[in-house]
Structure formats: C-alpha cells, structure tokens
C-alpha cells in the first residue's frame, strides 16, 4: 500500500515536470499563455501579484492629478486632465479584469488595497504642490510607465499583454500632453519656468525609483524574465528612461537635480549619481508623505460607491431571474 502511494507520488512528479517543461517550451517559442491553459502555480501567483499592484497603481495614481482638476488653469487643460484621470481609472479596470482571468476576484484585490496589505507604485505617495507637477507627472511618470509597459505588450500572458497595448497608446498621449504643459511653462514667465524646474527637482529621483530596486536586489526579475513576463531588468529600463528623458529636459532648458549626470561619449548612455534606496524602501513600506491620505481617499470612495455596487448587483440578479423564467417558459 505504502509503496503504491510512493509510486503514485513519483508518477505525479514526473507528470508535473513534463507539464512544466512543455510550458517553458511554449514560453520560449513566444506562444501566448491564455487563462484556461495549464500554468505553474508560481507563474499564476507572480502574475496576480504584478497585475494587481499595477491595477492598484492606476487607481491610486488618479489621486495626485485628480487633486488639480478643479484648479486647472483653463477649460482646455481641465478637459485634458479630466480625460487623463478617467483613462487611468479605465486602465485599473482592464488590469483587475486581467487578474480575474487568473482566479483572483476584484473584490479580494480591492480589499487587500483598502486594508493596506497591497503594494502600489511608490511614485503616487508624493504630493502635487503646483500646476507644474501635472506637467511633470505626464512627462516623467507617464514616460516611465510607458518605458516599463511597452515591453509588457509582449508579456507571455495574453490578457495582460493585450491590455497593455491599449494602455500604452493612452499613456503616450498623456506623456505628450504633460510635456506640452512643461514646454508652455518653460516658454512662459520666469516664475512659470521656475515652477517647472521645481517640479523636475522634486519628481526626478522618485521617477527613477518607479523601475524598482537595483538588479542586484530585485527578487523577482530572474524568474519573471525566464517566463517572459518581464523582458528587461529594472536597471535596464531605468537606463533607457534616463537616456530618452535627459535630452527632452535639456530641450526645455531645465537642469536635472543630479550633478553627476553625464553622457558617456563611448556608449551614448547618461550615467547618473546614486539613487536614495533608503527613501525608496521607506516609501514602499508605507512611509510615503501622502500614503495615509491616499488610502483614506480610496476607502472613502469605496464607501461612497456602496450604493452603486448594490444597484448593479440588484440589476444583475433581476436580469438573471428574468432569464431563468423565460428559459423555464420555453
Ligand atoms: N513601488 O523584485 P522586484 C503608472 C516592489 S503605473 C512600489 O524588482 P518586480 C500609470 C515589487 O512589487 C505604475 N513597490 O519586483 C500612471 C516587489 O514587491 P513584492 C506601476 C515596488 O515585480 C501614470 C519588490 O518591490 N507600473 O504609473 C516598486 O519584478 C501616471 C521587489 O521588486 C507597474 O506596476 C515601486 N516603484 O518588478 C498612472 C508596471 N518597485 O511583490 C497614473 C508593472 C518594486 O515582492 C498617473 N510592474 N516594488 O511584495 C512591473 O513592471 C514590476 O512589478 C516592477 C517591479 C518593475 C514595478
């Protein structure tokens, strides 16, 4: 009996190893993995972790800019900002839906966020003090998000990759309108240019942290790259972002808050000074300046949305009952 059990365990192990090898071969061949396909449990968990953190980032990311909708300097600026913040809400919804295809419900993911148990991007714990911050967020935060998300359009998991295609199109528009705000300020009065410089001074280093810890400390990069969830390392993407962004800042006539920023003529890359990883860890651990406000705002929105959820559930129940009755009658 005992040896029969052992033999069964061995057979199960061999079957698992065969499935895992087949799975990796599909990944290596650039096949897309779809929700009903077999996948290792760790692949599923990694995706739920990353996609849900990404969804939370979009939803919490609505708050710093939402703060300026009522104070936008013109009707045109207000319309563009309103649309941008709505786009971010939409991105959050596609991402929660992508996570749902992996078996995580939106309710449980939202509960984790509201309970303070889920991570979201460190960048959204910084305050938006002036209108120039709205320009800096579009230019730099969306710019960093695009740099990170373009490779995610080729992620091995189909629903995430497909969601990213639309998200990237919208983020590109956000990035351009942010840069245009910065350009307008930089071509405006000396006070406006000073506002733009101040925004760059405050947002530059936190934006570099968006790409995650240095490669030597990234826990998940190796596995995520093996599974083609990530295509580049954190440092690799950070460098691409710096190389693309520094000339844009110089075109604006702005100075980056990094005295060590230098172009290496041989490689064409911009080398930079040390990133304050202690600040990053503190913010990720919940010690960011706006962390408590951000969660309080999400909790309030969730409570105030209770009646909408109730109405939607009542509507769905009524439709289901009607459908069941018409089937019975037929
Ligand atoms: N903030 O081992 P790694 C946006 C965590 S969307 C907070 O390197 P991984 C749009 C990481 O989760 C911005 N936590 O992890 C927008 C992990 O924690 P865990 C969000 C961070 O997953 C624009 C631990 O550190 N974008 O901006 C951060 O391989 C404007 C170890 O790190 C995405 O989420 C951070 N900055 O790489 C909205 C893109 N960095 O789970 C509004 C998708 C790392 O072990 C306005 N995500 N951590 O507890 C990714 O590409 C990856 O998840 C990384 C991290 C690159 C963020």
CSV table of C-alpha atoms and ligand atoms in Angstrom, one decimal:
chain,number,residue,atom,x,y,z
A,1,UNK,CA,0.0,0.0,0.0
A,2,UNK,CA,2.8,2.3,1.1
A,3,UNK,CA,4.9,1.6,-1.9
A,4,UNK,CA,1.9,2.1,-4.2
A,5,UNK,CA,1.5,5.6,-2.7
A,6,UNK,CA,5.1,6.3,-3.3
A,7,UNK,CA,4.8,5.2,-6.9
A,8,UNK,CA,1.8,7.4,-7.4
A,9,UNK,CA,3.7,10.4,-6.0
A,10,UNK,CA,6.6,9.7,-8.4
A,11,UNK,CA,4.2,9.5,-11.3
A,12,UNK,CA,2.6,12.8,-10.3
A,13,UNK,CA,6.1,14.4,-10.0
A,14,UNK,CA,7.0,13.2,-13.5
A,15,UNK,CA,3.7,14.5,-14.9
A,16,UNK,CA,4.3,17.9,-13.3
A,17,UNK,CA,7.9,18.1,-14.6
A,18,UNK,CA,6.7,17.2,-18.1
A,19,UNK,CA,4.0,19.8,-18.0
A,20,UNK,CA,6.4,22.4,-16.7
A,21,UNK,CA,8.9,21.6,-19.4
A,22,UNK,CA,6.1,21.9,-22.1
A,23,UNK,CA,5.0,25.2,-20.5
A,24,UNK,CA,8.6,26.6,-20.7
A,25,UNK,CA,8.9,25.4,-24.3
A,26,UNK,CA,5.8,27.4,-25.2
A,27,UNK,CA,7.2,30.5,-23.5
A,28,UNK,CA,10.5,30.1,-25.3
A,29,UNK,CA,8.6,29.8,-28.6
A,30,UNK,CA,6.8,33.1,-27.8
A,31,UNK,CA,3.4,31.4,-27.6
A,32,UNK,CA,0.9,33.3,-25.5
A,33,UNK,CA,-0.4,31.6,-22.4
A,34,UNK,CA,-4.2,32.0,-22.1
A,35,UNK,CA,-6.3,31.8,-18.8
A,36,UNK,CA,-7.5,28.2,-19.4
A,37,UNK,CA,-4.1,26.8,-20.3
A,38,UNK,CA,-2.1,24.8,-17.7
A,39,UNK,CA,0.4,27.1,-15.9
A,40,UNK,CA,2.7,26.6,-12.9
A,41,UNK,CA,1.1,27.9,-9.7
A,42,UNK,CA,4.1,30.2,-9.2
A,43,UNK,CA,3.5,31.8,-12.7
A,44,UNK,CA,-0.1,32.4,-11.8
A,45,UNK,CA,0.8,33.9,-8.4
A,46,UNK,CA,3.6,36.1,-9.9
A,47,UNK,CA,1.1,37.5,-12.5
A,48,UNK,CA,-1.6,38.1,-9.9
A,49,UNK,CA,1.0,39.9,-7.8
A,50,UNK,CA,2.3,42.1,-10.6
A,51,UNK,CA,-1.0,42.8,-12.4
A,52,UNK,CA,-2.9,43.6,-9.1
A,53,UNK,CA,-0.1,46.0,-8.0
A,54,UNK,CA,-0.2,47.6,-11.4
A,55,UNK,CA,-4.1,47.9,-11.2
A,56,UNK,CA,-3.8,49.5,-7.7
A,57,UNK,CA,-1.2,51.9,-9.1
A,58,UNK,CA,-3.5,53.1,-11.8
A,59,UNK,CA,-6.4,53.6,-9.3
A,60,UNK,CA,-4.3,55.3,-6.6
A,61,UNK,CA,-2.5,57.2,-9.5
A,62,UNK,CA,-5.8,59.0,-10.2
A,63,UNK,CA,-5.5,60.9,-6.9
A,64,UNK,CA,-2.4,63.2,-7.2
A,65,UNK,CA,-3.7,64.6,-10.5
A,66,UNK,CA,-7.4,64.4,-9.6
A,67,UNK,CA,-6.4,66.9,-6.9
A,68,UNK,CA,-5.8,69.5,-9.7
A,69,UNK,CA,-9.0,69.1,-11.8
A,70,UNK,CA,-10.8,71.9,-10.1
A,71,UNK,CA,-7.7,74.2,-10.3
A,72,UNK,CA,-6.7,73.6,-13.9
A,73,UNK,CA,-5.7,76.9,-15.5
A,74,UNK,CA,-8.0,76.8,-18.5
A,75,UNK,CA,-11.0,74.9,-19.8
A,76,UNK,CA,-8.8,73.1,-22.4
A,77,UNK,CA,-6.4,72.0,-19.6
A,78,UNK,CA,-9.2,70.9,-17.5
A,79,UNK,CA,-10.8,68.8,-20.2
A,80,UNK,CA,-7.5,67.1,-21.0
A,81,UNK,CA,-6.8,66.4,-17.3
A,82,UNK,CA,-10.2,65.0,-16.7
A,83,UNK,CA,-9.9,62.7,-19.6
A,84,UNK,CA,-6.4,61.6,-18.4
A,85,UNK,CA,-7.6,60.7,-15.0
A,86,UNK,CA,-10.6,58.8,-16.4
A,87,UNK,CA,-8.2,56.9,-18.7
A,88,UNK,CA,-6.3,55.8,-15.5
A,89,UNK,CA,-9.5,54.5,-14.0
A,90,UNK,CA,-10.1,52.6,-17.2
A,91,UNK,CA,-6.6,51.1,-17.1
A,92,UNK,CA,-7.2,49.9,-13.5
A,93,UNK,CA,-10.4,48.2,-14.6
A,94,UNK,CA,-8.7,46.3,-17.6
A,95,UNK,CA,-6.0,45.2,-15.2
A,96,UNK,CA,-8.4,44.0,-12.5
A,97,UNK,CA,-10.2,42.1,-15.3
A,98,UNK,CA,-6.9,40.6,-16.5
A,99,UNK,CA,-6.2,39.4,-12.9
A,100,UNK,CA,-9.7,37.9,-12.6
A,101,UNK,CA,-8.9,35.6,-15.5
A,102,UNK,CA,-6.2,34.1,-13.2
A,103,UNK,CA,-8.8,33.4,-10.5
A,104,UNK,CA,-8.4,36.4,-8.2
A,105,UNK,CA,-11.6,38.3,-7.7
A,106,UNK,CA,-11.7,42.1,-8.0
A,107,UNK,CA,-13.3,42.3,-4.6
A,108,UNK,CA,-10.5,40.4,-2.8
A,109,UNK,CA,-7.8,42.6,-4.6
A,110,UNK,CA,-9.6,45.8,-3.7
A,111,UNK,CA,-10.0,44.6,-0.1
A,112,UNK,CA,-6.2,44.0,0.0
A,113,UNK,CA,-5.6,47.5,-1.2
A,114,UNK,CA,-8.0,49.1,1.3
A,115,UNK,CA,-6.7,47.1,4.2
A,116,UNK,CA,-3.2,48.4,3.4
A,117,UNK,CA,-1.9,44.9,2.6
A,118,UNK,CA,-1.2,45.5,-1.2
A,119,UNK,CA,1.6,47.4,-2.8
A,120,UNK,CA,1.1,50.2,-5.4
A,121,UNK,CA,3.7,52.3,-7.1
A,122,UNK,CA,5.9,54.4,-4.8
A,123,UNK,CA,5.5,57.4,-7.0
A,124,UNK,CA,1.9,58.1,-6.0
A,125,UNK,CA,2.9,58.8,-2.4
A,126,UNK,CA,4.4,62.2,-3.4
A,127,UNK,CA,2.3,65.4,-3.3
A,128,UNK,CA,1.3,67.6,-6.2
A,129,UNK,CA,2.1,71.0,-5.0
A,130,UNK,CA,1.7,73.2,-8.1
A,131,UNK,CA,0.2,73.0,-11.6
A,132,UNK,CA,3.7,72.3,-13.0
A,133,UNK,CA,3.5,68.9,-11.1
A,134,UNK,CA,0.7,67.9,-13.5
A,135,UNK,CA,3.1,68.6,-16.4
A,136,UNK,CA,5.9,66.7,-14.7
A,137,UNK,CA,3.7,63.7,-14.0
A,138,UNK,CA,2.6,63.5,-17.6
A,139,UNK,CA,6.1,63.9,-18.9
A,140,UNK,CA,8.0,61.9,-16.4
A,141,UNK,CA,5.6,59.5,-14.6
A,142,UNK,CA,3.8,58.5,-17.8
A,143,UNK,CA,7.1,58.5,-19.6
A,144,UNK,CA,8.5,56.0,-17.1
A,145,UNK,CA,5.3,54.0,-17.1
A,146,UNK,CA,5.5,53.7,-21.0
A,147,UNK,CA,9.1,52.6,-20.9
A,148,UNK,CA,8.1,49.9,-18.5
A,149,UNK,CA,4.9,48.9,-20.2
A,150,UNK,CA,5.9,48.8,-23.9
A,151,UNK,CA,7.8,45.5,-23.2
A,152,UNK,CA,4.8,44.3,-21.2
A,153,UNK,CA,2.8,44.3,-24.5
A,154,UNK,CA,4.9,41.2,-25.3
A,155,UNK,CA,4.3,39.6,-21.9
A,156,UNK,CA,3.7,35.9,-22.2
A,157,UNK,CA,0.3,36.1,-20.6
A,158,UNK,CA,-2.2,37.0,-23.3
A,159,UNK,CA,-4.8,39.1,-21.3
A,160,UNK,CA,-2.1,41.3,-19.7
A,161,UNK,CA,-0.2,41.8,-23.0
A,162,UNK,CA,-3.4,42.8,-24.8
A,163,UNK,CA,-4.5,45.2,-22.0
A,164,UNK,CA,-1.1,46.8,-22.2
A,165,UNK,CA,-1.4,47.6,-25.9
A,166,UNK,CA,-4.3,50.0,-25.3
A,167,UNK,CA,-2.9,51.3,-22.1
A,168,UNK,CA,0.4,52.3,-23.8
A,169,UNK,CA,-1.5,54.1,-26.6
A,170,UNK,CA,-3.3,56.2,-24.0
A,171,UNK,CA,-0.2,56.7,-21.9
A,172,UNK,CA,1.7,58.1,-24.9
A,173,UNK,CA,-0.9,60.7,-25.3
A,174,UNK,CA,-0.7,61.5,-21.6
A,175,UNK,CA,3.1,61.8,-21.9
A,176,UNK,CA,2.8,64.3,-24.8
A,177,UNK,CA,0.3,66.5,-23.1
A,178,UNK,CA,2.4,66.5,-19.9
A,179,UNK,CA,5.5,67.6,-22.0
A,180,UNK,CA,3.4,70.3,-23.6
A,181,UNK,CA,2.4,71.7,-20.2
A,182,UNK,CA,6.1,71.8,-19.3
A,183,UNK,CA,7.0,73.4,-22.6
A,184,UNK,CA,4.4,76.1,-22.1
A,185,UNK,CA,5.7,76.8,-18.6
A,186,UNK,CA,9.3,76.9,-19.8
A,187,UNK,CA,8.5,79.4,-22.5
A,188,UNK,CA,6.4,81.5,-20.2
A,189,UNK,CA,7.3,83.9,-17.4
A,190,UNK,CA,10.4,83.4,-15.3
A,191,UNK,CA,8.1,82.4,-12.4
A,192,UNK,CA,6.5,79.7,-14.6
A,193,UNK,CA,9.8,78.4,-15.7
A,194,UNK,CA,10.9,78.3,-12.0
A,195,UNK,CA,7.7,76.2,-11.3
A,196,UNK,CA,8.7,73.8,-14.0
A,197,UNK,CA,12.2,73.5,-12.6
A,198,UNK,CA,10.9,72.9,-9.1
A,199,UNK,CA,8.6,70.2,-10.3
A,200,UNK,CA,11.5,68.4,-12.1
A,201,UNK,CA,13.7,68.8,-9.0
A,202,UNK,CA,11.0,67.0,-6.9
A,203,UNK,CA,9.9,64.3,-9.3
A,204,UNK,CA,13.1,63.2,-11.0
A,205,UNK,CA,14.5,60.9,-8.3
A,206,UNK,CA,11.1,59.3,-7.4
A,207,UNK,CA,10.5,58.6,-11.1
A,208,UNK,CA,13.8,56.7,-11.3
A,209,UNK,CA,12.6,54.6,-8.3
A,210,UNK,CA,9.5,53.6,-10.2
A,211,UNK,CA,11.5,51.0,-12.1
A,212,UNK,CA,12.1,49.1,-8.9
A,213,UNK,CA,15.1,48.1,-6.8
A,214,UNK,CA,18.5,47.7,-8.5
A,215,UNK,CA,19.0,44.4,-10.3
A,216,UNK,CA,21.3,43.1,-7.5
A,217,UNK,CA,18.3,43.4,-5.1
A,218,UNK,CA,15.3,42.6,-7.4
A,219,UNK,CA,13.8,39.4,-6.0
A,220,UNK,CA,11.5,38.6,-8.9
A,221,UNK,CA,13.4,39.7,-12.1
A,222,UNK,CA,15.2,36.5,-12.9
A,223,UNK,CA,12.1,34.3,-12.8
A,224,UNK,CA,9.9,36.9,-14.4
A,225,UNK,CA,12.3,37.2,-17.3
A,226,UNK,CA,12.6,33.4,-17.7
A,227,UNK,CA,8.8,33.4,-18.0
A,228,UNK,CA,8.8,36.4,-20.4
A,229,UNK,CA,6.6,38.4,-18.1
A,230,UNK,CA,9.4,41.0,-17.9
A,231,UNK,CA,11.6,41.5,-20.9
A,232,UNK,CA,14.2,43.9,-19.3
A,233,UNK,CA,15.7,44.2,-15.9
A,234,UNK,CA,14.8,47.2,-13.6
A,235,UNK,CA,18.2,48.8,-14.2
A,236,UNK,CA,18.0,48.2,-17.9
A,237,UNK,CA,14.7,50.0,-18.2
A,238,UNK,CA,15.8,52.8,-15.8
A,239,UNK,CA,18.8,53.5,-18.1
A,240,UNK,CA,16.6,53.6,-21.2
A,241,UNK,CA,14.3,56.1,-19.5
A,242,UNK,CA,17.2,58.3,-18.5
A,243,UNK,CA,18.7,58.2,-22.0
A,244,UNK,CA,15.4,59.2,-23.5
A,245,UNK,CA,14.4,61.8,-21.0
A,246,UNK,CA,17.6,63.8,-20.4
A,247,UNK,CA,17.6,65.4,-23.9
A,248,UNK,CA,13.9,66.2,-23.5
A,249,UNK,CA,14.7,68.1,-20.3
A,250,UNK,CA,17.6,69.9,-21.9
A,251,UNK,CA,15.3,71.0,-24.8
A,252,UNK,CA,13.0,72.6,-22.1
A,253,UNK,CA,16.1,74.5,-20.8
A,254,UNK,CA,15.8,72.7,-17.4
A,255,UNK,CA,18.6,71.3,-15.2
A,256,UNK,CA,18.3,67.8,-13.7
A,257,UNK,CA,18.9,67.6,-10.0
A,258,UNK,CA,21.9,65.3,-10.4
A,259,UNK,CA,25.4,66.9,-10.5
A,260,UNK,CA,26.8,63.5,-11.6
A,261,UNK,CA,24.6,63.2,-14.7
A,262,UNK,CA,27.0,62.8,-17.6
A,263,UNK,CA,26.8,61.5,-21.2
A,264,UNK,CA,29.3,58.7,-21.8
A,265,UNK,CA,30.6,59.5,-25.4
A,266,UNK,CA,31.7,55.9,-25.9
A,267,UNK,CA,28.4,54.2,-25.1
A,268,UNK,CA,25.9,57.2,-25.7
A,269,UNK,CA,24.4,56.4,-22.2
A,270,UNK,CA,23.8,59.0,-19.5
A,271,UNK,CA,25.4,57.9,-16.2
A,272,UNK,CA,23.8,59.2,-13.0
A,273,UNK,CA,24.5,59.7,-9.4
A,274,UNK,CA,23.4,57.4,-6.6
A,275,UNK,CA,19.7,56.7,-6.0
A,276,UNK,CA,18.5,57.0,-2.4
A,277,UNK,CA,17.3,53.4,-2.0
A,278,UNK,CA,16.6,54.1,1.7
A,279,UNK,CA,13.9,56.6,0.7
A,280,UNK,CA,12.5,54.0,-1.8
A,281,UNK,CA,12.3,51.3,0.9
A,282,UNK,CA,10.7,53.7,3.3
A,283,UNK,CA,8.0,54.8,0.8
A,284,UNK,CA,7.3,51.2,-0.4
A,285,UNK,CA,6.9,50.2,3.3
A,286,UNK,CA,4.1,52.7,3.7
A,287,UNK,CA,6.1,55.7,5.0
A,288,UNK,CA,5.5,58.0,2.0
A,289,UNK,CA,4.4,61.6,2.6
A,290,UNK,CA,0.9,61.0,1.2
A,291,UNK,CA,0.4,57.3,1.9
A,292,UNK,CA,-2.2,57.7,4.7
A,293,UNK,CA,-4.1,60.3,2.6
A,294,UNK,CA,-4.1,58.1,-0.5
A,295,UNK,CA,-5.6,55.1,1.4
A,296,UNK,CA,-8.1,57.3,3.2
A,297,UNK,CA,-9.3,58.7,-0.2
A,298,UNK,CA,-9.6,55.2,-1.7
A,299,UNK,CA,-11.6,54.0,1.4
A,300,UNK,CA,-13.9,57.0,1.3
A,301,UNK,CA,-14.5,56.4,-2.5
A,302,UNK,CA,-15.2,52.7,-1.8
A,303,UNK,CA,-17.7,53.5,1.0
A,304,UNK,CA,-19.4,56.2,-1.1
A,305,UNK,CA,-19.7,53.7,-4.0
A,306,UNK,CA,-21.5,51.1,-2.0
A,307,UNK,CA,-24.9,52.1,-3.4
A,308,UNK,CA,-23.6,51.7,-7.0
A,309,UNK,CA,-22.4,48.2,-6.2
A,310,UNK,CA,-25.7,47.3,-4.6
A,311,UNK,CA,-27.7,48.7,-7.5
A,312,UNK,CA,-25.5,46.8,-10.0
A,313,UNK,CA,-25.9,43.5,-8.1
A,314,UNK,CA,-29.7,44.0,-7.8
A,315,UNK,CA,-29.9,44.7,-11.5
A,316,UNK,CA,-27.8,41.6,-12.4
A,317,UNK,CA,-30.0,39.5,-10.0
A,318,UNK,CA,-33.2,40.8,-11.7
A,319,UNK,CA,-31.8,40.0,-15.2
A,320,UNK,CA,-30.7,36.5,-14.1
A,321,UNK,CA,-34.2,35.8,-12.7
A,322,UNK,CA,-35.9,37.1,-15.8
A,323,UNK,CA,-33.6,34.9,-18.0
A,324,UNK,CA,-34.3,31.8,-15.8
A,325,UNK,CA,-38.1,32.5,-16.0
A,326,UNK,CA,-38.0,32.8,-19.8
A,327,UNK,CA,-36.0,29.6,-20.2
A,328,UNK,CA,-38.5,27.8,-18.0
A,329,UNK,CA,-41.4,29.1,-20.0
A,330,UNK,CA,-39.7,28.0,-23.3
B,1,LIG,N1,6.8,50.9,-5.9
B,1,LIG,O1,11.7,42.0,-7.5
B,1,LIG,P1,11.2,43.3,-7.9
B,1,LIG,C1,1.6,54.1,-13.9
B,1,LIG,C2,8.2,46.1,-5.2
B,1,LIG,S1,1.6,52.6,-13.5
B,1,LIG,C3,6.3,50.0,-5.1
B,1,LIG,O2,12.1,44.1,-8.8
B,1,LIG,P2,9.1,43.0,-9.9
B,1,LIG,C4,0.5,54.7,-14.8
B,1,LIG,C5,7.8,44.9,-6.1
B,1,LIG,O3,6.4,44.9,-6.3
B,1,LIG,C6,3.0,52.3,-12.4
B,1,LIG,N2,6.8,48.7,-5.0
B,1,LIG,O4,9.7,43.2,-8.4
B,1,LIG,C7,0.1,56.0,-14.3
B,1,LIG,C8,8.2,43.7,-5.2
B,1,LIG,O5,7.3,43.6,-4.1
B,1,LIG,P3,6.6,42.2,-3.7
B,1,LIG,C9,3.1,51.0,-12.0
B,1,LIG,C10,7.8,48.4,-5.8
B,1,LIG,O6,7.7,42.8,-9.8
B,1,LIG,C11,0.9,57.1,-14.7
B,1,LIG,C12,9.5,44.2,-4.5
B,1,LIG,O7,9.5,45.7,-4.6
B,1,LIG,N3,3.6,50.2,-13.0
B,1,LIG,O8,2.5,54.8,-13.4
B,1,LIG,C13,8.3,49.3,-6.8
B,1,LIG,O9,9.9,42.0,-10.7
B,1,LIG,C14,0.5,58.4,-14.3
B,1,LIG,C15,10.7,43.7,-5.3
B,1,LIG,O10,10.9,44.2,-6.6
B,1,LIG,C16,3.6,48.8,-12.9
B,1,LIG,O11,3.1,48.3,-11.9
B,1,LIG,C17,7.8,50.6,-6.8
B,1,LIG,N4,8.3,51.5,-7.6
B,1,LIG,O12,9.4,44.4,-10.6
B,1,LIG,C18,-1.0,56.2,-13.5
B,1,LIG,C19,4.1,48.1,-14.1
B,1,LIG,N5,9.3,48.7,-7.4
B,1,LIG,O13,5.5,41.9,-4.7
B,1,LIG,C20,-1.3,57.5,-13.1
B,1,LIG,C21,4.1,46.6,-13.9
B,1,LIG,C22,9.3,47.4,-7.0
B,1,LIG,O14,7.7,41.1,-3.7
B,1,LIG,C23,-0.6,58.6,-13.5
B,1,LIG,N6,5.0,46.2,-12.9
B,1,LIG,N7,8.4,47.3,-6.0
B,1,LIG,O15,5.9,42.4,-2.4
B,1,LIG,C24,6.3,45.9,-13.1
B,1,LIG,O16,6.9,46.0,-14.2
B,1,LIG,C25,7.1,45.3,-11.9
B,1,LIG,O17,6.3,44.8,-11.0
B,1,LIG,C26,8.1,46.4,-11.3
B,1,LIG,C27,8.8,45.6,-10.1
B,1,LIG,C28,9.1,46.8,-12.3
B,1,LIG,C29,7.4,47.5,-10.7
